[in-house]
N, CA, C and O of each residue as an XYZ file, in Angstrom:
544
protein
N      25.906     30.136     19.568
C      27.269     29.639     19.502
C      27.779     29.284     20.892
O      28.537     28.331     21.070
N      27.347     30.067     21.868
C      27.768     29.789     23.242
C      27.226     28.456     23.730
O      27.881     27.762     24.508
N      26.044     28.102     23.279
C      25.466     26.831     23.727
C      26.272     25.643     23.203
O      26.423     24.640     23.901
N      26.786     25.751     21.989
C      27.615     24.672     21.441
C      28.919     24.564     22.221
O      29.389     23.463     22.507
N      29.506     25.724     22.567
C      30.738     25.708     23.362
C      30.494     25.078     24.726
O      31.334     24.330     25.227
N      29.360     25.375     25.322
C      29.036     24.800     26.631
C      28.857     23.283     26.537
O      29.273     22.548     27.432
N      28.243     22.826     25.461
C      28.064     21.381     25.277
C      29.414     20.695     25.113
O      29.647     19.637     25.698
N      30.310     21.293     24.315
C      31.642     20.704     24.111
C      32.439     20.709     25.407
O      33.117     19.731     25.723
N      32.364     21.806     26.162
C      33.080     21.876     27.443
C      32.543     20.857     28.440
O      33.317     20.241     29.173
N      31.236     20.675     28.474
C      30.678     19.686     29.402
C      31.050     18.269     28.970
O      31.227     17.389     29.813
N      31.170     18.046     27.660
C      31.599     16.736     27.174
C      33.059     16.474     27.557
O      33.406     15.375     27.990
N      33.912     17.495     27.394
C      35.330     17.340     27.733
C      35.552     17.191     29.233
O      36.547     16.607     29.663
N      34.639     17.710     30.013
C      34.817     17.630     31.464
C      34.388     16.280     32.036
O      34.573     16.035     33.229
N      33.824     15.408     31.216
C      33.444     14.077     31.692
C      34.694     13.290     32.067
O      35.665     13.265     31.311
N      34.671     12.649     33.233
C      35.840     11.914     33.721
C      35.886     10.491     33.186
O      36.958      9.988     32.846
N      34.748      9.848     33.111
C      34.697      8.445     32.739
C      34.780      8.306     31.216
O      33.973      8.889     30.493
N      35.750      7.538     30.735
C      35.908      7.369     29.289
C      34.770      6.540     28.695
O      34.433      6.705     27.522
N      34.171      5.644     29.499
C      33.039      4.857     29.022
C      31.865      5.764     28.665
O      31.205      5.560     27.646
N      31.609      6.752     29.493
C      30.511      7.689     29.226
C      30.820      8.516     27.985
O      29.923      8.801     27.191
N      32.094      8.906     27.811
C      32.471      9.660     26.612
C      32.215      8.835     25.345
O      31.692      9.344     24.354
N      32.590      7.566     25.397
C      32.380      6.694     24.235
C      30.890      6.501     23.978
O      30.448      6.525     22.830
N      30.124      6.313     25.035
C      28.683      6.136     24.899
C      28.027      7.376     24.296
O      27.174      7.268     23.415
N      28.428      8.546     24.772
C      27.881      9.799     24.227
C      28.282      9.952     22.763
O      27.466     10.376     21.944
N      29.520      9.614     22.423
C      29.978      9.722     21.034
C      29.186      8.782     20.126
O      28.835      9.157     19.007
N      28.903      7.575     20.590
C      28.118      6.625     19.794
C      26.696      7.130     19.592
O      26.152      7.028     18.493
N      26.097      7.669     20.633
C      24.730      8.203     20.522
C      24.693      9.371     19.545
O      23.789      9.458     18.713
N      25.679     10.276     19.641
C      25.736     11.423     18.724
C      25.938     10.936     17.292
O      25.342     11.481     16.362
N      26.769      9.918     17.108
C      27.005      9.365     15.774
C      25.714      8.813     15.170
O      25.417      9.077     14.005
N      24.945      8.051     15.949
C      23.696      7.486     15.435
C      22.654      8.569     15.158
O      21.882      8.456     14.206
N      22.626      9.595     15.966
C      21.717     10.717     15.701
C      22.110     11.402     14.395
O      21.242     11.766     13.601
N      23.411     11.581     14.168
C      23.900     12.191     12.936
C      23.531     11.337     11.720
O      23.063     11.867     10.712
N      23.738     10.024     11.808
C      23.395      9.118     10.701
C      21.890      9.152     10.430
O      21.470      9.169      9.273
N      21.082      9.163     11.483
C      19.630      9.221     11.323
C      19.212     10.518     10.629
O      18.350     10.500      9.751
N      19.817     11.640     11.017
C      19.493     12.925     10.377
C      19.886     12.918      8.902
O      19.152     13.439      8.063
N      21.042     12.330      8.582
C      21.442     12.220      7.175
C      20.462     11.358      6.382
O      20.118     11.683      5.246
N      20.020     10.267      6.982
C      19.056      9.377      6.332
C      17.758     10.123      6.022
O      17.230     10.032      4.914
N      17.259     10.850      6.997
C      16.025     11.624      6.793
C      16.237     12.687      5.719
O      15.379     12.875      4.857
N      17.362     13.377      5.765
C      17.646     14.428      4.788
C      17.714     13.859      3.371
O      17.093     14.403      2.458
N      18.462     12.770      3.178
C      18.559     12.172      1.849
C      17.221     11.614      1.385
O      16.906     11.670      0.196
N      16.443     11.085      2.295
C      15.125     10.567      1.915
C      14.231     11.683      1.403
O      13.538     11.520      0.399
N      14.248     12.800      2.080
C      13.400     13.925      1.667
C      13.896     14.520      0.356
O      13.093     14.848     -0.518
N      15.215     14.662      0.209
C      15.773     15.276     -0.996
C      15.607     14.359     -2.208
O      15.301     14.835     -3.301
N      15.804     13.057     -2.031
C      15.791     12.139     -3.167
C      14.422     11.551     -3.481
O      14.277     10.863     -4.492
N      13.424     11.798     -2.656
C      12.097     11.226     -2.880
C      11.508     11.585     -4.246
O      11.000     10.690     -4.922
N      11.548     12.840     -4.685
C      10.979     13.141     -6.014
C      11.691     12.394     -7.145
O      11.055     11.975     -8.112
N      13.001     12.231     -7.023
C      13.738     11.512     -8.063
C      13.391     10.027     -8.060
O      13.310      9.405     -9.119
N      13.187      9.456     -6.869
C      12.808      8.044     -6.791
C      11.423      7.824     -7.397
O      11.199      6.830     -8.088
N      10.491      8.747     -7.142
C       9.145      8.615     -7.720
C       9.200      8.731     -9.242
O       8.524      7.985     -9.950
N       9.996      9.658     -9.737
C      10.132      9.839    -11.178
C      10.771      8.606    -11.824
O      10.321      8.150    -12.875
N      11.810      8.075    -11.199
C      12.459      6.864    -11.706
C      11.486      5.696    -11.728
O      11.445      4.937    -12.697
N      10.710      5.549    -10.674
C       9.744      4.457    -10.595
C       8.660      4.601    -11.663
O       8.207      3.609    -12.234
N       8.255      5.825    -11.924
C       7.213      6.054    -12.932
C       7.690      5.639    -14.323
O       6.923      5.075    -15.103
N       8.947      5.916    -14.629
C       9.464      5.596    -15.960
C       9.882      4.139    -16.109
O       9.898      3.618    -17.224
N      10.216      3.477    -15.022
C      10.739      2.114    -15.136
C       9.753      1.041    -14.716
O      10.056     -0.143    -14.865
N       8.586      1.400    -14.196
C       7.632      0.398    -13.730
C       6.838     -0.130    -14.913
O       5.974      0.558    -15.456
N       7.136     -1.343    -15.298
C       6.445     -1.981    -16.415
C       5.654     -3.175    -15.918
O       5.755     -4.267    -16.476
N       4.882     -2.974    -14.889
C       4.131     -4.068    -14.282
C       2.934     -4.412    -15.158
O       1.940     -3.688    -15.194
N       3.051     -5.520    -15.853
C       1.925     -5.994    -16.654
C       1.533     -7.407    -16.253
O       0.656     -8.010    -16.871
N       2.174     -7.934    -15.228
C       1.930     -9.325    -14.866
C       0.587     -9.528    -14.181
O      -0.026    -10.582    -14.352
N       0.111     -8.559    -13.415
C      -1.154     -8.764    -12.711
C      -2.212     -7.736    -13.093
O      -3.180     -7.532    -12.359
N      -2.030     -7.096    -14.228
C      -3.008     -6.132    -14.717
C      -3.897     -6.837    -15.728
O      -3.393     -7.345    -16.730
N      -5.205     -6.883    -15.495
C      -6.076     -7.609    -16.423
C      -6.188     -6.905    -17.768
O      -6.120     -5.679    -17.859
N      -6.360     -7.704    -18.795
C      -6.534     -7.176    -20.135
C      -7.919     -6.550    -20.247
O      -8.885     -7.080    -19.699
N      -8.019     -5.441    -20.946
C      -9.299     -4.730    -21.080
C     -10.327     -5.559    -21.841
O     -11.527     -5.381    -21.633
N      -9.888     -6.463    -22.719
C     -10.819     -7.252    -23.517
C     -11.340     -8.466    -22.777
O     -12.313     -9.085    -23.207
N     -10.708     -8.813    -21.676
C     -11.127    -10.007    -20.933
C     -12.468     -9.787    -20.251
O     -12.737     -8.730    -19.682
N     -13.291    -10.809    -20.326
C     -14.465    -10.857    -19.470
C     -14.013    -11.591    -18.227
O     -13.776    -12.798    -18.260
N     -13.896    -10.877    -17.152
C     -13.335    -11.479    -15.955
C     -14.415    -12.152    -15.128
O     -15.443    -11.558    -14.802
N     -14.157    -13.383    -14.806
C     -15.019    -14.138    -13.913
C     -14.255    -14.330    -12.619
O     -13.033    -14.475    -12.615
N     -14.988    -14.327    -11.529
C     -14.336    -14.503    -10.246
C     -15.236    -15.198     -9.260
O     -16.402    -15.480     -9.536
N     -14.673    -15.465     -8.112
C     -15.393    -16.077     -7.004
C     -15.164    -15.216     -5.779
O     -14.037    -14.803     -5.505
N     -16.224    -14.946     -5.045
C     -16.080    -14.102     -3.863
C     -15.385    -14.870     -2.744
O     -15.805    -15.967     -2.377
N     -14.329    -14.289     -2.213
C     -13.664    -14.890     -1.056
C     -14.168    -14.262      0.239
O     -13.946    -14.811      1.318
N     -14.835    -13.136      0.146
C     -15.550    -12.486      1.257
C     -16.853    -11.957      0.687
O     -16.902    -11.539     -0.470
N     -17.908    -11.971      1.489
C     -19.206    -11.542      0.956
C     -19.191    -10.057      0.608
O     -18.494     -9.255      1.229
N     -19.979     -9.724     -0.399
C     -20.116     -8.347     -0.857
C     -21.511     -7.892     -0.497
O     -22.493     -8.574     -0.792
N     -21.598     -6.747      0.136
C     -22.896     -6.238      0.538
C     -23.117     -4.819      0.082
O     -22.247     -4.193     -0.525
N     -24.299     -4.324      0.386
C     -24.681     -2.979     -0.029
C     -23.927     -1.916      0.758
O     -23.797     -0.784      0.290
N     -23.431     -2.253      1.935
C     -22.770     -1.233      2.752
C     -21.313     -1.551      3.063
O     -20.681     -0.816      3.822
N     -20.769     -2.607      2.509
C     -19.367     -2.915      2.769
C     -18.702     -3.523      1.533
O     -19.365     -3.973      0.598
N     -17.385     -3.519      1.565
C     -16.570     -4.021      0.467
C     -16.144     -5.442      0.790
O     -15.748     -5.735      1.918
N     -16.225     -6.321     -0.193
C     -15.774     -7.702     -0.028
C     -14.509     -7.940     -0.833
O     -13.807     -6.999     -1.201
N     -14.224     -9.213     -1.104
C     -13.057     -9.575     -1.905
C     -13.462    -10.564     -2.985
O     -14.315    -11.427     -2.774
N     -12.836    -10.422     -4.142
C     -13.100    -11.341     -5.244
C     -11.778    -11.972     -5.676
O     -10.760    -11.291     -5.804
N     -11.813    -13.277     -5.898
C     -10.665    -14.030     -6.391
C     -10.798    -14.120     -7.901
O     -11.771    -14.679     -8.407
N      -9.829    -13.575     -8.624
C      -9.887    -13.506    -10.080
C      -8.889    -14.496    -10.662
O      -7.697    -14.436    -10.363
N      -9.378    -15.402    -11.489
C      -8.516    -16.328    -12.223
C      -8.497    -15.870    -13.668
O      -9.493    -16.009    -14.378
N      -7.374    -15.325    -14.111
C      -7.264    -14.875    -15.496
C      -6.104    -15.604    -16.157
O      -5.453    -16.444    -15.536
N      -5.855    -15.283    -17.404
C      -4.770    -15.942    -18.134
C      -3.406    -15.566    -17.573
O      -2.438    -16.304    -17.752
N      -3.321    -14.421    -16.896
C      -2.047    -13.967    -16.341
C      -1.770    -14.519    -14.957
O      -0.648    -14.403    -14.465
N      -2.759    -15.113    -14.317
C      -2.560    -15.639    -12.969
C      -3.768    -15.367    -12.101
O      -4.835    -14.997    -12.590
N      -3.587    -15.554    -10.819
C      -4.664    -15.376     -9.853
C      -4.383    -14.147     -9.009
O      -3.249    -13.921     -8.586
N      -5.414    -13.356     -8.765
C      -5.252    -12.194     -7.894
C      -6.517    -12.000     -7.072
O      -7.601    -12.447     -7.449
N      -6.356    -11.332     -5.959
C      -7.486    -11.008     -5.087
C      -7.635     -9.499     -5.068
O      -6.669     -8.771     -4.838
N      -8.844     -9.036     -5.310
C      -9.121     -7.598     -5.356
C     -10.298     -7.269     -4.455
O     -11.147     -8.127     -4.209
N     -10.362     -6.040     -3.959
C     -11.576     -5.623     -3.248
C     -12.735     -5.533     -4.236
O     -12.538     -5.206     -5.406
N     -13.942     -5.824     -3.760
C     -15.102     -5.872     -4.656
C     -16.279     -5.126     -4.049
O     -16.483     -5.128     -2.835
N     -17.052     -4.486     -4.928
C     -18.288     -3.793     -4.553
C     -19.370     -4.174     -5.553
O     -19.079     -4.646     -6.652
N     -20.610     -3.964     -5.161
C     -21.729     -4.226     -6.070
C     -21.738     -3.197     -7.188
O     -21.443     -2.022     -6.968
N     -22.084     -3.652     -8.402
C     -22.105     -2.775     -9.565
C     -23.456     -2.084     -9.742
O     -23.507     -0.883    -10.004
N     -24.548     -2.835     -9.602
C     -25.878     -2.302     -9.892
C     -26.389     -1.433     -8.747
O     -26.295     -1.796     -7.575
N     -26.928     -0.283     -9.119
C     -27.522      0.606     -8.118
C     -28.765     -0.018     -7.500
O     -29.060      0.213     -6.327
N     -29.504     -0.818     -8.294
C     -30.707     -1.471     -7.755
C     -30.339     -2.450     -6.642
O     -31.045     -2.550     -5.639
N     -29.232     -3.173     -6.822
C     -28.793     -4.115     -5.787
C     -28.424     -3.386     -4.501
O     -28.705     -3.863     -3.402
N     -27.801     -2.240     -4.648
C     -27.426     -1.453     -3.466
C     -28.674     -0.903     -2.788
O     -28.788     -0.940     -1.563
N     -29.623     -0.387     -3.595
C     -30.858      0.165     -3.023
C     -31.715     -0.914     -2.373
O     -32.378     -0.655     -1.369
N     -31.709     -2.126     -2.937
C     -32.492     -3.233     -2.372
C     -31.736     -3.996     -1.288
O     -32.221     -5.006     -0.779
N     -30.565     -3.516     -0.941
C     -29.731     -4.083      0.122
C     -29.425     -5.563     -0.117
O     -29.561     -6.398      0.777
N     -29.009     -5.860     -1.343
C     -28.647     -7.224     -1.731
C     -27.237     -7.528     -1.224
O     -26.359     -6.666     -1.252
N     -27.032     -8.754     -0.764
C     -25.702     -9.225     -0.389
C     -25.396    -10.501     -1.162
O     -26.244    -11.385     -1.279
N     -24.190    -10.588     -1.683
C     -23.736    -11.802     -2.357
C     -22.874    -12.574     -1.368
O     -21.891    -12.035     -0.859
N     -23.226    -13.836     -1.086
C     -22.485    -14.592     -0.071
C     -21.107    -15.032     -0.566
O     -20.790    -14.949     -1.752
N     -20.314    -15.495      0.376
C     -18.985    -16.014      0.083
C     -19.103    -17.203     -0.875
O     -20.067    -17.966     -0.806
N     -18.128    -17.355     -1.760
C     -18.044    -18.413     -2.778
C     -19.067    -18.261     -3.895
O     -19.301    -19.215     -4.636
N     -19.684    -17.089     -4.040
C     -20.608    -16.849     -5.152
C     -19.808    -16.575     -6.420
O     -18.826    -15.833     -6.380
N     -20.217    -17.167     -7.554
C     -19.565    -16.821     -8.818
C     -20.047    -15.443     -9.274
O     -21.243    -15.155     -9.229
N     -19.130    -14.604     -9.707
C     -19.476    -13.241    -10.119
C     -18.802    -12.913    -11.446
O     -17.830    -13.544    -11.860
N     -19.364    -11.898    -12.090
C     -18.771    -11.315    -13.289
C     -18.275     -9.928    -12.903
O     -18.999     -9.146    -12.288
N     -17.052     -9.637    -13.265
C     -16.471     -8.328    -12.957
C     -16.752     -7.411    -14.141
O     -16.271     -7.636    -15.251
N     -17.536     -6.384    -13.880
C     -17.947     -5.461    -14.936
C     -16.872     -4.412    -15.200
O     -16.534     -4.141    -16.352
N     -16.338     -3.825    -14.138
C     -15.401     -2.717    -14.277
C     -14.627     -2.575    -12.977
O     -14.900     -3.273    -12.000
N     -13.666     -1.674    -12.972
C     -12.930     -1.305    -11.767
C     -13.136      0.182    -11.536
O     -13.043      0.976    -12.472
N     -13.416      0.568    -10.289
C     -13.594      1.989    -10.006
C     -12.236      2.658     -9.801
O     -11.191      2.019     -9.923
N     -12.268      3.955     -9.486
C     -11.033      4.728     -9.344
C     -10.162      4.239     -8.191
O      -8.946      4.428     -8.218
N     -10.760      3.616     -7.187
C     -10.005      3.120     -6.035
C      -9.474      1.710     -6.250
O      -8.824      1.162     -5.360
N      -9.734      1.108     -7.406
C      -9.258     -0.239     -7.691
C     -10.209     -1.329     -7.251
O      -9.861     -2.509     -7.307
N     -11.418     -0.958     -6.809
C     -12.412     -1.953     -6.410
C     -13.053     -2.564     -7.650
O     -13.409     -1.852     -8.589
N     -13.197     -3.880     -7.650
C     -13.884     -4.567     -8.741
C     -15.384     -4.396     -8.543
O     -15.902     -4.655     -7.457
N     -16.077     -3.964     -9.579
C     -17.530     -3.805     -9.533
C     -18.138     -5.080    -10.105
O     -17.927     -5.403    -11.273
N     -18.892     -5.803     -9.283
C     -19.322     -7.154     -9.640
C     -20.842     -7.282     -9.674
O     -21.572     -6.530     -9.028
N     -21.295     -8.281    -10.466
C     -22.687     -8.729    -10.453
C     -22.657    -10.248    -10.327
O     -21.646    -10.884    -10.623
N     -23.764    -10.818     -9.890
C     -23.847    -12.272     -9.723
C     -23.858    -12.932    -11.092
O     -24.568    -12.496    -11.998
N     -23.066    -13.986    -11.233
C     -23.017    -14.764    -12.463
C     -24.122    -15.810    -12.397
O     -24.020    -16.778    -11.644
N     -25.179    -15.617    -13.184
C     -26.335    -16.520    -13.142
C     -26.172    -17.704    -14.085
O     -27.026    -18.590    -14.106
N     -25.101    -17.740    -14.861
C     -24.883    -18.830    -15.813
C     -24.205    -20.037    -15.188
O     -24.176    -21.112    -15.787
N     -23.667    -19.872    -14.002
C     -22.954    -20.993    -13.362
C     -23.792    -21.542    -12.244
O     -23.382    -22.489    -11.572
């Protein structure tokens, strides 16, 4: 409590009114910032819950029955993730892509950029698991 009294006394002992105003503005912004952080922490669980119940994003989620065809916009290799451009009935999207077949990974196969691919599935991280489309 004594430290707060000392801070107030040192503030009151300032002679220049410009410095007093500057200190008051700085204290005000620190107070607003602390309130912002406090409300963010307190309201975060409610915002997540609200978002979970109100998020009806179906515009870029592929249909489970679709056989998705895509074109690689970045090469896909055995040791790195590429990108696949998906043209579906709902629109166009770009997703990360990995090889689907274990044999392709073991044989260190790479699919070059602009290769037509078939998207077999999506893994837990949202990566499209692809194989080369030999029909095109």
